[in-house]
């Protein structure tokens, strides 16, 4: 067992409940939370600001390697700046999915993610944590939910922030993003070997938190 707790890898498609569940479990266990999607979102946002195209893998990779990433109280800071909600817009979601397909970007972020998890006692959530970043994580979970349930959650999130959206639009966007994430050549979204599959459709958050915390507790005592 690691001195400061185990590594918990949580993967799954958009809207499966990764962020909410990861945050709650990290809080409950006193673990650090690393939202790796925020890193890809930040790359998309910074590229936009600097006039780098989302399909220019070489330029994106070079830019990513120069950025300093840190999570402070669970919030991402890039070169000391906290982008906050600017990471969560529909445009940045699409950009994140696009930039994440480039091997240069994934390579630049791999070391960042491994550094962030090195000491254990950490929940990392993303798409390839259990398959690529930490294939030896003590706990690997693959979260799923139906497309409709995922679109409902995402729609509520967007409307709460005042972004005009429709259920059909969000459903289409989620399916397009899944397809890109699953079909890309590098580190596609896939369930890791040895991962526990958890379907969050219709489940209460509390019961999921209990179930996952119990899985982590078992792994931490082995
Ligand atoms: O989890 P999220 O929606 O914030 O992720 C945004 C995008 O980043 C998602 O479409 C795919 C990509 N991503 C990835 O490729 N690998 C990760 N570990 C996390 C996110």
XYZ file of C-alpha atoms and ligand atoms in Angstrom:
242
model
C 0.000 0.000 0.000
C 1.202 3.525 -0.770
C 1.858 5.774 2.214
C -0.686 8.376 1.100
C -3.344 6.160 -0.416
C -3.919 4.446 -3.732
C -4.424 5.678 -7.288
C -8.038 5.661 -8.449
C -8.547 5.802 -12.238
C -12.029 6.779 -13.420
C -12.778 6.673 -17.146
C -15.880 6.807 -19.274
C -17.717 8.851 -21.906
C -18.961 12.428 -21.502
C -21.855 12.735 -19.063
C -21.399 9.313 -17.450
C -20.997 11.057 -14.089
C -17.198 11.053 -13.784
C -16.735 14.617 -12.508
C -19.438 14.585 -9.866
C -18.642 11.114 -8.590
C -14.879 11.698 -8.625
C -15.218 14.926 -6.662
C -17.462 13.343 -4.040
C -15.265 10.273 -3.597
C -12.085 12.378 -3.433
C -13.692 14.592 -0.754
C -14.886 11.605 1.236
C -11.466 9.948 1.207
C -9.404 13.132 1.530
C -7.793 12.360 -1.845
C -6.582 14.863 -4.438
C -8.798 15.196 -7.512
C -7.292 15.490 -10.977
C -9.753 16.312 -13.770
C -7.663 15.377 -16.803
C -10.348 16.570 -19.249
C -9.639 20.085 -17.958
C -6.086 19.751 -19.300
C -7.362 18.997 -22.825
C -9.937 21.759 -22.509
C -7.209 24.217 -21.494
C -5.100 23.223 -24.500
C -8.081 23.957 -26.785
C -8.740 27.301 -25.092
C -5.110 28.428 -25.081
C -4.781 27.398 -28.751
C -7.778 29.573 -29.604
C -6.277 32.514 -27.769
C -2.954 32.099 -29.524
C -4.379 31.546 -32.981
C -3.264 27.896 -33.224
C -5.644 25.670 -35.193
C -7.179 22.661 -33.416
C -5.994 20.412 -36.238
C -2.334 21.477 -36.084
C -0.970 18.669 -33.908
C 2.682 19.746 -34.074
C 1.976 23.349 -33.040
C -0.463 22.209 -30.339
C 2.075 19.769 -28.913
C 4.799 22.426 -28.857
C 2.470 24.899 -27.141
C 1.307 22.316 -24.575
C 4.885 21.516 -23.585
C 5.451 25.167 -22.617
C 2.372 25.494 -20.372
C 2.546 25.016 -16.591
C -0.414 23.045 -15.187
C -1.402 22.791 -11.526
C -4.567 21.797 -9.666
C -5.286 24.068 -6.712
C -8.230 22.913 -4.565
C -9.383 20.793 -7.503
C -9.361 23.759 -9.947
C -6.943 23.855 -12.868
C -4.459 26.700 -13.106
C -2.507 27.270 -16.303
C 0.609 29.377 -15.906
C -0.930 30.665 -12.680
C -4.243 31.653 -14.297
C -7.514 29.936 -13.371
C -9.688 29.674 -16.519
C -12.740 28.384 -14.570
C -16.009 28.227 -16.513
C -14.346 29.194 -19.798
C -13.235 25.539 -19.888
C -16.791 24.253 -19.806
C -18.446 25.921 -22.832
C -19.720 23.833 -25.757
C -17.064 25.317 -28.001
C -14.269 24.316 -25.639
C -15.784 20.818 -25.287
C -15.599 20.329 -29.027
C -12.105 21.811 -29.123
C -10.915 19.526 -26.326
C -12.156 16.464 -28.165
C -10.431 17.669 -31.353
C -7.061 18.523 -29.800
C -7.071 15.315 -27.761
C -6.858 13.253 -30.963
C -3.292 14.459 -31.639
C -0.487 12.198 -30.399
C 1.709 15.285 -29.805
C -0.829 16.701 -27.363
C -1.365 13.370 -25.592
C 2.383 12.860 -25.254
C 2.855 16.336 -23.777
C 0.062 15.762 -21.239
C 1.104 12.218 -20.287
C 4.022 13.353 -18.127
C 1.882 16.082 -16.581
C -0.756 13.533 -15.535
C 1.794 11.040 -14.199
C 3.451 13.771 -12.126
C 0.099 14.789 -10.681
C -0.657 11.227 -9.523
C 2.784 10.142 -8.449
C 2.299 10.277 -4.676
C -0.955 8.297 -4.628
C -4.000 9.350 -2.637
C -5.433 10.660 -5.869
C -8.520 10.269 -8.046
C -7.771 10.863 -11.722
C -10.722 11.078 -14.077
C -10.617 11.049 -17.869
C -10.729 8.719 -20.869
C -7.454 6.798 -20.802
C -6.337 6.847 -17.175
C -6.764 3.095 -16.652
C -5.568 2.164 -20.142
C -2.578 4.487 -20.689
C -1.764 6.944 -17.904
C -2.000 4.537 -14.952
C -2.615 0.983 -16.226
C -1.367 -0.269 -12.836
C -3.728 1.895 -10.769
C -4.995 -0.029 -7.742
C -8.588 0.945 -8.595
C -9.891 1.258 -12.149
C -13.501 2.152 -12.851
C -15.308 2.539 -16.169
C -18.467 4.619 -15.784
C -21.302 4.377 -18.284
C -24.875 5.680 -18.643
C -27.383 5.700 -21.491
C -26.951 8.401 -24.173
C -30.242 10.023 -23.164
C -29.323 10.171 -19.497
C -25.936 11.663 -20.338
C -27.542 14.282 -22.617
C -30.048 15.212 -19.880
C -27.231 15.794 -17.385
C -25.165 17.815 -19.828
C -28.201 19.903 -20.846
C -28.955 20.743 -17.207
C -25.332 21.779 -16.714
C -25.371 24.065 -19.789
C -28.755 25.628 -18.965
C -27.653 26.268 -15.379
C -24.815 28.323 -16.799
C -27.163 30.199 -19.130
C -25.977 28.582 -22.377
C -28.909 28.218 -24.762
C -29.147 24.516 -25.712
C -31.678 21.868 -26.686
C -31.888 18.208 -25.690
C -31.539 17.087 -29.327
C -28.534 19.356 -29.870
C -26.776 18.105 -26.776
C -27.547 14.457 -27.599
C -26.059 14.908 -31.051
C -22.990 16.686 -29.658
C -22.425 13.934 -27.078
C -22.691 11.187 -29.693
C -20.290 13.012 -32.027
C -17.821 13.448 -29.175
C -18.097 9.762 -28.154
C -17.446 8.709 -31.721
C -14.327 10.889 -31.965
C -13.072 9.749 -28.545
C -13.681 6.066 -29.334
C -12.375 6.053 -32.889
C -9.183 8.053 -32.549
C -5.993 6.118 -33.222
C -4.156 7.117 -30.030
C -5.501 6.141 -26.605
C -9.132 5.701 -27.676
C -11.846 5.620 -25.037
C -12.013 1.983 -23.959
C -12.577 0.044 -20.778
C -9.248 -0.896 -19.168
C -8.307 -4.470 -18.365
C -9.329 -5.213 -14.810
C -11.658 -2.197 -14.568
C -14.977 -2.328 -12.739
C -17.877 -1.239 -14.975
C -20.399 0.956 -13.161
C -23.662 1.996 -14.843
C -24.819 5.280 -13.293
C -28.185 5.430 -15.114
C -30.930 5.985 -12.562
C -28.525 5.507 -9.637
C -28.368 7.999 -6.781
C -25.094 9.796 -6.336
C -24.937 8.760 -2.679
C -25.162 5.059 -3.490
C -22.462 5.384 -6.156
C -20.186 7.250 -3.750
C -20.671 4.487 -1.147
C -19.978 1.744 -3.671
C -16.838 3.360 -5.039
C -15.490 4.363 -1.614
C -15.876 0.726 -0.529
C -13.957 -0.470 -3.590
C -11.145 1.987 -2.814
C -11.095 1.009 0.873
C -10.709 -2.660 -0.080
C -7.882 -1.881 -2.506
C -6.126 0.357 0.030
C -5.878 -2.419 2.599
C -4.419 -4.985 0.218
O -13.998 14.852 -19.475
P -14.143 16.055 -20.381
O -15.469 16.121 -21.048
O -13.806 17.335 -19.672
O -13.034 15.864 -21.530
C -12.906 16.759 -22.605
C -12.293 16.054 -23.823
O -10.942 15.730 -23.540
C -12.969 14.751 -24.222
O -13.799 14.924 -25.339
C -11.856 13.817 -24.561
C -10.617 14.439 -24.034
N -9.972 13.673 -22.963
C -9.086 12.691 -23.336
O -8.918 12.445 -24.522
N -8.399 12.003 -22.384
C -8.585 12.254 -21.081
N -7.888 11.568 -20.161
C -9.527 13.239 -20.677
C -10.214 13.927 -21.655
